[in-house]
Coordinates of C-alpha atoms and ligand atoms in Angstrom, one line a residue:
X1 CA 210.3 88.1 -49.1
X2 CA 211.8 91.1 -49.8
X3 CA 213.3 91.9 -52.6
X4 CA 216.8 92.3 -53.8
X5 CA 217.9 96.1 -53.4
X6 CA 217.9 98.4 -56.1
X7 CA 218.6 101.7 -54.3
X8 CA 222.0 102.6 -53.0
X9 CA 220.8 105.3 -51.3
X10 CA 218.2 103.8 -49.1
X11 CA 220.2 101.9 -46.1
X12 CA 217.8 101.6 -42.9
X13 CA 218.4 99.5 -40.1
X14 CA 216.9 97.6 -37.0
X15 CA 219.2 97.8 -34.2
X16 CA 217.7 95.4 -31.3
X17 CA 219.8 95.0 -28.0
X18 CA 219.2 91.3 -26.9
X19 CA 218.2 91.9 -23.6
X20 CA 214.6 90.7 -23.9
X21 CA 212.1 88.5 -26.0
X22 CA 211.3 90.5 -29.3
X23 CA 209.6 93.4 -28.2
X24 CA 206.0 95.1 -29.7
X25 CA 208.0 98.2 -30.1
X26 CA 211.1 96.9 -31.5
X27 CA 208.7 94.7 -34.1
X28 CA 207.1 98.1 -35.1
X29 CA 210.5 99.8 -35.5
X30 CA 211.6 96.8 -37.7
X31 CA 208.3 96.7 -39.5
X32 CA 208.6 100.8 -40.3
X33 CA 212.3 100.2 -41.4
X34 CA 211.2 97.2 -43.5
X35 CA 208.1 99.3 -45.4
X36 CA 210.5 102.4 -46.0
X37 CA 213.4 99.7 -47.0
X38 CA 210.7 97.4 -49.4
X39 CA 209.1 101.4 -50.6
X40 CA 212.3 102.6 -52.1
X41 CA 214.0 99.6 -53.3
X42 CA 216.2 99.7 -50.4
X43 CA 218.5 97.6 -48.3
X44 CA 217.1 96.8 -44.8
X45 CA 219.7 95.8 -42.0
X46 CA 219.8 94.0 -39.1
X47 CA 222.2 94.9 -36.5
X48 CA 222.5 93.2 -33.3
X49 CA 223.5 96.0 -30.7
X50 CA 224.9 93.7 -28.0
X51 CA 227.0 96.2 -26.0
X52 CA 225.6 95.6 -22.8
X53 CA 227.2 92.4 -22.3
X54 CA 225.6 91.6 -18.9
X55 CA 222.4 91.8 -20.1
X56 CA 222.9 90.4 -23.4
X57 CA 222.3 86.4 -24.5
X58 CA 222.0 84.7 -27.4
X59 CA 218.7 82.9 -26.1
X60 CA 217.3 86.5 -26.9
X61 CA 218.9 87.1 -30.2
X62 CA 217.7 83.8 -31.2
X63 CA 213.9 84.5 -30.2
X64 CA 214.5 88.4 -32.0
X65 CA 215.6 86.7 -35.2
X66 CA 212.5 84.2 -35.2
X67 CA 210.3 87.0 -34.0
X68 CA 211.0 89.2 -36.6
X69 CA 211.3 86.3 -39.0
X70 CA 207.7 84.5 -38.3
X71 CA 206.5 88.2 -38.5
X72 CA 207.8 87.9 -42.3
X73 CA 210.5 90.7 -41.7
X74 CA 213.5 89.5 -43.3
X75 CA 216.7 91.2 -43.7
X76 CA 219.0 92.1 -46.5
X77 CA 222.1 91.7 -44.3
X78 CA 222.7 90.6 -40.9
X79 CA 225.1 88.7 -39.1
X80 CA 223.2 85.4 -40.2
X81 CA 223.2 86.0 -43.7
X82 CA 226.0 88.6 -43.6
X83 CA 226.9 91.5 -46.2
X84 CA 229.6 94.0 -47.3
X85 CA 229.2 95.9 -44.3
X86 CA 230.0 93.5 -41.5
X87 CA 230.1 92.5 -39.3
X88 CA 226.8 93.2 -37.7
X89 CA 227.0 92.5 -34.1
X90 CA 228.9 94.7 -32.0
X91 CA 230.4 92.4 -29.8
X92 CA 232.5 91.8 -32.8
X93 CA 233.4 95.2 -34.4
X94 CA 235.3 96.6 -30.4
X95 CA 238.2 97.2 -33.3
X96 CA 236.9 99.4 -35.0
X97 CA 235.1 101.3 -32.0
X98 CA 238.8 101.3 -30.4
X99 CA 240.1 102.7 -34.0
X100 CA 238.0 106.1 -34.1
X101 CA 238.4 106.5 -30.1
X102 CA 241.9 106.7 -30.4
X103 CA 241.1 108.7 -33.9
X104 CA 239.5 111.4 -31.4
X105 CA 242.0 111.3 -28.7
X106 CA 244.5 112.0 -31.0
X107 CA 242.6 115.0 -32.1
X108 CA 242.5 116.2 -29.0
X109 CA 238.4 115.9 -29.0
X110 CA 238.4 113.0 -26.8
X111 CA 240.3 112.9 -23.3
X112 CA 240.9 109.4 -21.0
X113 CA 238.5 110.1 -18.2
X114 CA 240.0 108.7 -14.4
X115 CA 237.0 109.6 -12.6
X116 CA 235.5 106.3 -10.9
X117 CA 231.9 105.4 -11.5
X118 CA 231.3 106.2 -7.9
X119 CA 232.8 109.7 -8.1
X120 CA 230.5 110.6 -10.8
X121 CA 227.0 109.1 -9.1
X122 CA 228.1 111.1 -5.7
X123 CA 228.7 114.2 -8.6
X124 CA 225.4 113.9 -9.5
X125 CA 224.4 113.5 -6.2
X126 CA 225.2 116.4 -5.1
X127 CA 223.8 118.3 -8.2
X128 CA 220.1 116.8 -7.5
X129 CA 220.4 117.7 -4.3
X130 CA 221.2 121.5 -5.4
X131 CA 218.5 120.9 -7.8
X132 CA 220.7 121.5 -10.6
X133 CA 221.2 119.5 -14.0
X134 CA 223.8 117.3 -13.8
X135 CA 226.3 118.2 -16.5
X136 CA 229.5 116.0 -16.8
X137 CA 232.1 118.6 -18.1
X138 CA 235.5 118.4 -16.1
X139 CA 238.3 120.7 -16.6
X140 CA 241.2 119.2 -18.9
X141 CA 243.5 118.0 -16.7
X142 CA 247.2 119.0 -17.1
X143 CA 249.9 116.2 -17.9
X144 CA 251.2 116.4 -14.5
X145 CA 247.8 115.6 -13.0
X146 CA 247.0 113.0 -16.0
X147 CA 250.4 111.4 -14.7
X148 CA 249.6 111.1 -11.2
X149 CA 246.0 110.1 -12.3
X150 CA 247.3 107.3 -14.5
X151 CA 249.6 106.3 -11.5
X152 CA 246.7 106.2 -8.8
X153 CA 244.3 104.9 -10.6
X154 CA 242.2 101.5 -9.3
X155 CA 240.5 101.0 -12.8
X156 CA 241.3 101.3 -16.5
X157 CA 240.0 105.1 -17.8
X158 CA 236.8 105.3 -20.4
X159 CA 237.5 107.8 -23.2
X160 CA 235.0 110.6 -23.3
X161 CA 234.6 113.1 -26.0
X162 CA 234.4 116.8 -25.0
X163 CA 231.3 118.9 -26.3
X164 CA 232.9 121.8 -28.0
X165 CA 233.0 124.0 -24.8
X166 CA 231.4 126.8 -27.4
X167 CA 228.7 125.1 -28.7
X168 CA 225.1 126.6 -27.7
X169 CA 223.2 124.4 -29.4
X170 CA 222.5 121.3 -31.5
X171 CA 219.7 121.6 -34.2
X172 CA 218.5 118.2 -35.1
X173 CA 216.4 117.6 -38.4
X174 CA 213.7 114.9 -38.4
X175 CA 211.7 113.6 -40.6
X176 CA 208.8 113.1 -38.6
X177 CA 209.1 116.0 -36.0
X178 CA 210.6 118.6 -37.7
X179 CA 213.5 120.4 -36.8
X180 CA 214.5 119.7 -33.0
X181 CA 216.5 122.3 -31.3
X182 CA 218.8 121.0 -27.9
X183 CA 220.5 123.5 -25.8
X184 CA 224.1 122.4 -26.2
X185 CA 225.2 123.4 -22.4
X186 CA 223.5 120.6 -21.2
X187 CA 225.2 118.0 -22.9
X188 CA 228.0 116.4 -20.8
X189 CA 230.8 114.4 -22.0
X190 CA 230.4 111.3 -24.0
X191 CA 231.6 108.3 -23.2
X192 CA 233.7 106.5 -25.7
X193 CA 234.9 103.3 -24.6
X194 CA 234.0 102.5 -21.4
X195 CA 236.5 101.5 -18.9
X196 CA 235.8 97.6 -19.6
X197 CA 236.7 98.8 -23.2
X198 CA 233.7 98.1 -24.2
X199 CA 231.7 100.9 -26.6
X200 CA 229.4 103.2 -25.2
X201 CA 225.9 102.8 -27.2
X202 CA 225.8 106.8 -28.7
X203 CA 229.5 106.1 -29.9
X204 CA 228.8 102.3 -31.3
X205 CA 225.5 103.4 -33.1
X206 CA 227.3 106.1 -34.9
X207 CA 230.4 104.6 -35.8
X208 CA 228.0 101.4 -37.0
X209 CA 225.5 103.7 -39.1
X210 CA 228.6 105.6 -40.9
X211 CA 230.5 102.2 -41.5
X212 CA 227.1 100.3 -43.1
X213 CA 225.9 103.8 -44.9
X214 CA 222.6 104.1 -42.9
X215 CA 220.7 106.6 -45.2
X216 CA 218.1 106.6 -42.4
X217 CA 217.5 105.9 -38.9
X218 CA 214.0 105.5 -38.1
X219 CA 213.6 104.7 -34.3
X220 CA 211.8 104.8 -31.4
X221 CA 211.5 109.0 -30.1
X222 CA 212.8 107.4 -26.7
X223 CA 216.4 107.9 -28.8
X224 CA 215.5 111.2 -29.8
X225 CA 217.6 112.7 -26.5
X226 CA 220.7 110.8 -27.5
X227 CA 220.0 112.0 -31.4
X228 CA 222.7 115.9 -30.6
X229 CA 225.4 113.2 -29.1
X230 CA 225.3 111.1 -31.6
X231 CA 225.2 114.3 -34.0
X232 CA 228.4 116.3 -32.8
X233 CA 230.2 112.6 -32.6
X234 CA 229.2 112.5 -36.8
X235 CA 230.8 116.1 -36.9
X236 CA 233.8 115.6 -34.8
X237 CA 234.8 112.6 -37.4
X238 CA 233.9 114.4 -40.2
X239 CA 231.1 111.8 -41.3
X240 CA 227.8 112.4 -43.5
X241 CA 224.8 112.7 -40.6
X242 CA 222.0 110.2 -41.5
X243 CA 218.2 111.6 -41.7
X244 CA 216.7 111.0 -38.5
X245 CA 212.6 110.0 -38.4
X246 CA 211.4 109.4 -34.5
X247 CA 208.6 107.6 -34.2
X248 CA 206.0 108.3 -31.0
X249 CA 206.3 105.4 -28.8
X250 CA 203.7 102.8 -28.0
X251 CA 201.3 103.8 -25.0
X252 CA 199.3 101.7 -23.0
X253 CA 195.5 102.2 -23.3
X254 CA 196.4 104.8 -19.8
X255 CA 198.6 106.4 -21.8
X256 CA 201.8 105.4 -20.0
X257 CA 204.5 103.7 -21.5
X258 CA 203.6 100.4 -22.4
X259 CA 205.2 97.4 -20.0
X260 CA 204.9 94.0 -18.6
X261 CA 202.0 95.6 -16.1
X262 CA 199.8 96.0 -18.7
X263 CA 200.1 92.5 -20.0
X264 CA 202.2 90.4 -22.5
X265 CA 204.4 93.2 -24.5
X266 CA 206.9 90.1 -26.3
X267 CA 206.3 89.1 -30.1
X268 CA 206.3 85.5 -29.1
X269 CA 203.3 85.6 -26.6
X270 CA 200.8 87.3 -29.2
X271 CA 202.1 85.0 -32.3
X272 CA 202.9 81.9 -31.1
X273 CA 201.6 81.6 -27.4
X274 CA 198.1 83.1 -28.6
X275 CA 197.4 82.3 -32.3
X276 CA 197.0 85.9 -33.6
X277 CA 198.0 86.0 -37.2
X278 CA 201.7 87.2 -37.9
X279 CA 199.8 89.0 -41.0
X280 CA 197.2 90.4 -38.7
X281 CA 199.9 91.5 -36.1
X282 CA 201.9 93.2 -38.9
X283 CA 198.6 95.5 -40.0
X284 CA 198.1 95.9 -36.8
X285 CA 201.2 97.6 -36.1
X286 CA 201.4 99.3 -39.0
X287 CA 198.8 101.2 -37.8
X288 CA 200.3 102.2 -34.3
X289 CA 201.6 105.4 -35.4
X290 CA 201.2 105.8 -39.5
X291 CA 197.5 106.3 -40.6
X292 CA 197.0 105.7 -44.8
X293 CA 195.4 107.9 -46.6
X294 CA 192.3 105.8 -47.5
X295 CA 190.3 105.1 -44.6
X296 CA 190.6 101.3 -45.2
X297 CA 191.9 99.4 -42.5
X298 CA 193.2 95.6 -43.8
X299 CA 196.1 95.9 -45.6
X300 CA 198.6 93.2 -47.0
X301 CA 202.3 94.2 -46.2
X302 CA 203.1 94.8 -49.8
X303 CA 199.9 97.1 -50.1
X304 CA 201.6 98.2 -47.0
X305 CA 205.0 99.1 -48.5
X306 CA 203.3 100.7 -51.5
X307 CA 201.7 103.2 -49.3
X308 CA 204.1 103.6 -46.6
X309 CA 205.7 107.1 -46.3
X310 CA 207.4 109.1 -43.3
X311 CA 205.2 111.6 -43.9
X312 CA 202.3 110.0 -42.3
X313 CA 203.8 108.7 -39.4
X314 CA 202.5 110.3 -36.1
X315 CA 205.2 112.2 -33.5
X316 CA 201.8 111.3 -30.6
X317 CA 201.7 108.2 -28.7
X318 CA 200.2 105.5 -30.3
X319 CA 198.0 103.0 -28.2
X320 CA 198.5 99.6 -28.0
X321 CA 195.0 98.3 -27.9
X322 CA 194.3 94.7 -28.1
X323 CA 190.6 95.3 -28.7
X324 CA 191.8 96.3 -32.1
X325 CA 194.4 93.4 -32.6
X326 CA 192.0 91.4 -32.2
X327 CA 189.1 93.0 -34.7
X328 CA 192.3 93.0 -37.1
X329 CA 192.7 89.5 -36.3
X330 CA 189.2 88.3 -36.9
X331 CA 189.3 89.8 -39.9
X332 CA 192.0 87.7 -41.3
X333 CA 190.7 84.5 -40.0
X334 CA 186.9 85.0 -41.4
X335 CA 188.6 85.7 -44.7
X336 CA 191.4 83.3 -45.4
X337 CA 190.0 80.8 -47.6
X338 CA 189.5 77.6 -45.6
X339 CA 192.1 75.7 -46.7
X340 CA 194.3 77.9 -45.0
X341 CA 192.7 78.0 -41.8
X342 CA 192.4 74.4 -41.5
X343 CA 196.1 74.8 -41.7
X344 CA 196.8 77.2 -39.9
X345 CA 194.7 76.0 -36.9
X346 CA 196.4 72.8 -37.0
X347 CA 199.3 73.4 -34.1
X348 CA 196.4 74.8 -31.5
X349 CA 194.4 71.4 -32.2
X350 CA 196.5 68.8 -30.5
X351 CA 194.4 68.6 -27.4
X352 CA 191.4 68.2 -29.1
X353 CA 192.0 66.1 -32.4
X354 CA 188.7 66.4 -33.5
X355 CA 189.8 67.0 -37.3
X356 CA 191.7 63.8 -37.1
X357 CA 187.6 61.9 -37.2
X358 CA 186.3 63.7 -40.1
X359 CA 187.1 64.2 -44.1
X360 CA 188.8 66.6 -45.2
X361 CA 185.3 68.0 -46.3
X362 CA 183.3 67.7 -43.4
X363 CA 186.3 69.2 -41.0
X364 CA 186.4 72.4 -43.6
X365 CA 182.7 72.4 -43.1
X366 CA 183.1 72.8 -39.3
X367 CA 185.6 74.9 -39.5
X368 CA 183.6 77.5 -41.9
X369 CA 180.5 76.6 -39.3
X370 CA 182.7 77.4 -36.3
X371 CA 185.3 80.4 -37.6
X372 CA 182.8 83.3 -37.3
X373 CA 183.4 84.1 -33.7
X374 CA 187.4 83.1 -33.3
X375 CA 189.1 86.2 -32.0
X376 CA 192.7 84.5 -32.1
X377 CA 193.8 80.9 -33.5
X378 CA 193.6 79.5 -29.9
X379 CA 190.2 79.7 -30.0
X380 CA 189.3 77.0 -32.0
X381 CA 190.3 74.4 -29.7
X382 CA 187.2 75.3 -27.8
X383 CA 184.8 76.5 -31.0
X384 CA 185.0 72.7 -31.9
X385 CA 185.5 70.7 -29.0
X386 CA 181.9 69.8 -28.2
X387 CA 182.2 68.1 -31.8
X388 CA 184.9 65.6 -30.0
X389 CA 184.1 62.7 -28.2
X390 CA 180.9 61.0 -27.2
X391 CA 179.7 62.9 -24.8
X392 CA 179.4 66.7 -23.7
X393 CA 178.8 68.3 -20.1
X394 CA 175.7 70.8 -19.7
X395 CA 176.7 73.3 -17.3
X396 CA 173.5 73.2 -14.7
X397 CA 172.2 76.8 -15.7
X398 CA 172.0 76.1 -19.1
X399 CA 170.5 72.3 -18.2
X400 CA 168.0 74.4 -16.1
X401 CA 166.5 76.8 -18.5
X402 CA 166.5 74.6 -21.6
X403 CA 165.9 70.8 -21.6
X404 CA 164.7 70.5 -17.8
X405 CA 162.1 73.0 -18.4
X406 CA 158.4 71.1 -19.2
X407 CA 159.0 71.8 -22.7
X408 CA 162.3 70.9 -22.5
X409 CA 162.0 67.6 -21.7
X410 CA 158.8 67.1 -24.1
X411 CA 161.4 68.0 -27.1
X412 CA 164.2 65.4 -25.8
X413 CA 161.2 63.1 -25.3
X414 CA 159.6 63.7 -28.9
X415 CA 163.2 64.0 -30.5
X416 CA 164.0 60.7 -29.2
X417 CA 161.3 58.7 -29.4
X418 CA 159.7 59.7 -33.0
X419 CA 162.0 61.4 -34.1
X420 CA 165.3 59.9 -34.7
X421 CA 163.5 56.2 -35.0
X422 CA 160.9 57.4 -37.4
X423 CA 162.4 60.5 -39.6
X424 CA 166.0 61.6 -38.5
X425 CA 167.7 61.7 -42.3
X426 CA 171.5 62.9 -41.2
X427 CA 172.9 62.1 -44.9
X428 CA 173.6 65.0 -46.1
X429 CA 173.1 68.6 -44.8
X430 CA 170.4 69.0 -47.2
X431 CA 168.7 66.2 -45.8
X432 CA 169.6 67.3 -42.4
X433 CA 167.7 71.1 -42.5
X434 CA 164.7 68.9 -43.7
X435 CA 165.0 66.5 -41.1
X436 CA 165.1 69.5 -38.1
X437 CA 162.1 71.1 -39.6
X438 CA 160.2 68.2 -39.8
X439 CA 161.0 68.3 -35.8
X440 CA 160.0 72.0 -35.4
X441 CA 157.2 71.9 -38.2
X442 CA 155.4 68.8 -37.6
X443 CA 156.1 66.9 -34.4
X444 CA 156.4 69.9 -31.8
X445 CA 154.9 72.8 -33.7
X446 CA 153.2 74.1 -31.2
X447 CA 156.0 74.9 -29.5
X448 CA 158.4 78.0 -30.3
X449 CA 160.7 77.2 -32.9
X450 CA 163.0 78.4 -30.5
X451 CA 162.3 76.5 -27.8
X452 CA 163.2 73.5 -29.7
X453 CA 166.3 74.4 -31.3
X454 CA 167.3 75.6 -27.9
X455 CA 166.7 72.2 -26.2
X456 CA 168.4 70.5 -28.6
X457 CA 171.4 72.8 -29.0
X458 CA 171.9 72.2 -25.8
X459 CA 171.9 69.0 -25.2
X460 CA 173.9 67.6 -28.2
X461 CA 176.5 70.9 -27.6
X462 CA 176.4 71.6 -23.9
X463 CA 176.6 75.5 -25.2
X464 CA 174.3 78.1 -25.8
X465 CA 176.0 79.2 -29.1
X466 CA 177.7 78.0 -31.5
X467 CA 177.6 76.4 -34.9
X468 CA 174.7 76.6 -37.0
X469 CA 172.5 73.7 -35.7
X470 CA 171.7 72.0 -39.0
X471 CA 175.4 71.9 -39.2
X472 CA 176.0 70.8 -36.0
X473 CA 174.0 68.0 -35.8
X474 CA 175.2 66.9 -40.0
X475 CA 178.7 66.8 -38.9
X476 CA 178.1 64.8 -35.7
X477 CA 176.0 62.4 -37.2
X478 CA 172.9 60.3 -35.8
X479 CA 174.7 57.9 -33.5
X480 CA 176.2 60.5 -32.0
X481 CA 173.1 63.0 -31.7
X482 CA 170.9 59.8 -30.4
X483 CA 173.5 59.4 -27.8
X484 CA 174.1 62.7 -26.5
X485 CA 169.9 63.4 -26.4
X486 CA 169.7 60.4 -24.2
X487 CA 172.1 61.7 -22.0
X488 CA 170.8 65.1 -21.3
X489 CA 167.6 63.0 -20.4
X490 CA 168.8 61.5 -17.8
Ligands
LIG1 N1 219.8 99.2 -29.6 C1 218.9 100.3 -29.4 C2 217.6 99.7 -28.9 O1 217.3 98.6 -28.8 C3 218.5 100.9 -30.8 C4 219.3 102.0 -31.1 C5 219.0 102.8 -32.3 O2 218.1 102.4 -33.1 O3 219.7 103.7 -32.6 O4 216.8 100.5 -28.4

């Protein structure tokens, strides 16, 4: 949980637009908001940017909220728990974008725009194919032109504000790449209101970061192009200019912009469809773009917010690479204690109930036997299913080169007959290493140790590796082990 604000002067934000599932970048957005936030004491937000309404639906808010909840990034305010600043989704504040529209018309910075859609994209048309920037600036019109405008016109007018005709240039300062200078010329007009009345985003995000005191904005650098809009719009209405910090996006291991092509890029698939640890996921992305200063690479997220600074957050691409999610991830699982992974493994086991025929002892005993390998949570549906059920299939090639081989079938034979009948003590495990060696040892030791364990392995597992075999054959008991040796005899 985070903790109850102590610093006024730390306001950050996460700002999703809920046109997709909870997205890897927008999780490491919130996560760097959330570390600054918990670092100073501050307040983190969440805002629900839902201008685009065609695009937008609640089935996505819904699985942003969760995402960013199951991650353990909670907010401070939000338009579930609300807050003094509300509200906080923009569907709902069109007021108050309407009030400071009219606020700039009426200053004369902002004019009602006629010009269609269409007219614009054939504008810009025509300015590609000149090969020149396409810069939205058109000439004030005079009232007896706005008149006849207003009289001919098919569609309601946006509101756009006009860049200060004299402006050269827009000097943005941020935290993380320095200062940023834009050549002002090649700004065009902003849109306002749209002719839906509906908010443009660079005029919604400012007017929403001024109203709810964002100290900081910390965002993707895919925003930094929109940063000397939203800039002049915090000048022309006379409002304090937040300190920007851009982070470098998330690339794909080709260095492009990471997408669907290279494979799941939602929260949900990683957490819940996978089984990677919501923990592991967080120090994972933690990492995509801020480096600590130790060269330690496991951190817990308050060890995170301890060391968490803008300074050490990269302006380079970081890459997304699920090699290392999942070394982060095996991590976590080979050191929670077992209790906790015996929990936490529960969902993924519904398939296979295996822990449902053990104790409580003996399943945390196969899980410790079986968790060394698991990459992801998923995973140990198959690390322990050969411990379900009576029997187990030997794939041929692994029949072939271990218990059909002449040596092979002299250790199912020797297990089987003198073995079990004669000196198979399965007890305890104790009882159980004895029991094996007196196999390998005694009855067959002029065979390669193994050679035996191999035969045996396979047959009562069906699988090459594994758990440990003393293990393996403790937990599934002699009846079971007699069984399954018969069977690969066969
Ligand atoms: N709604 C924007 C997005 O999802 C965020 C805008 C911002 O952080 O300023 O990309």
């Amino acid at each position: 949980m985070i903790a109850t604000p102590t610093n006024p002067s730390v306001r950050v934000r996460i700002a999703p637009s809920p046109t997709g599932n909870l997205h890897v970048g927008t999780a490491r957005t919130a996560l760097f908001n959330y570390l600054f936030a918990k670092h100073h004491n501050g307040t983190f937000i969440l805002r629900v940017e839902d201008t685009d309404t065609e695009r937008s639906n609640a089935a996505f808010t819904q699985n942003i909220f969760d995402g960013l909840r199951g991650l353990g990034l909670d907010w401070h305010e939000g338009p579930d728990v609300g807050g003094n600043f509300g509200p906080y989704t923009q569907s709902d504040r069109l007021e108050l974008y309407k009030k400071y529209a009219h606020q700039l018309l009426d200053q004369g910075l902002a004019y009602y725009d006629y010009n269609t859609p269409d007219l614009l994209d054939a504008m810009r048309e025509e300015a590609t194919a000149k090969k020149l920037p396409f810069v939205y600036r058109p000439a004030p019109l005079t009232p007896e032109q706005e008149a006849e405008a207003k009289a001919t016109a098919t569609q309601p007018p946006s509101i756009r504000f006009r860049i200060p005709r004299d402006r050269t240039q827009i000097v943005v300062q941020d935290l993380v790449r320095g200062t940023v200078t834009f050549d002002a010329n090649l700004l065009g007009d902003i849109v306002l209101l749209k002719s839906d009345g509906i908010a443009a985003y660079n005029f919604a995000v400012v007017v929403d970061d001024a109203l709810m005191k964002i100290s900081h904005v910390i965002r993707g650098e895919d925003h930094l192009p929109n940063t000397p809009k939203q800039q002049v719009l915090y000048e022309a209405l006379g409002w304090e200019i937040p300190q920007f910090a851009h982070l470098g996006m998330i690339l794909a291991p080709d260095r492009s912009k990471l997408s669907k092509r290279h494979g799941a890029t939602a929260v949900s698939a990683f957490v819940e469809d996978q089984g990677y640890l919501p923990e592991a996921f967080i120090n994972f992305l933690a990492l995509l773009g801020w480096s600590p200063a130790s060269t330690e690479e496991i951190f817990t997220i308050e060890q995170l917010a301890e060391q968490f600074s803008l300074d050490r957050v990269a302006h380079s691409g970081a890459i997304f690479d699920v090699e290392k999610l999942k070394w982060v991830n095996g991590q976590y699982i080979r050191s929670m204690p077992i209790e906790t992974l015996a929990e936490r493994v529960a969902p993924y086991l519904t398939a296979c109930p295996v822990a449902e025929t053990y104790t409580t002892e003996q399943w945390h005993l196969l899980l410790d036997a079986v968790k060394e390998p698991l990459v992801v949570l998923s995973d140990v549906t198959d690390a322990v299913s050969y411990f379900f059920g009576d029997d187990v299939a030997i794939p041929a090639e692994l029949a072939a080169e271990t218990i059909e081989t002449e040596e092979g079938k002299r250790v199912l034979q020797v297990a089987l007959e003198e073995w079990l009948p004669n000196h198979a003590d399965f007890s305890t495990l104790d009882e159980t290493y004895a029991t094996l060696k007196i196999l390998t040892k005694t009855l067959l030791k002029d065979l390669k140790v193994k050679t035996v364990m191999w035969a045996i392995r396979a047959a009562v597992s069906g699988r090459v590796q594994g758990a440990d075999l003393g293990k393996t054959l403790f937990l599934l008991g002699k009846e079971k082990v007699g069984h399954r040796l018969a069977q690969a005899r066969k």
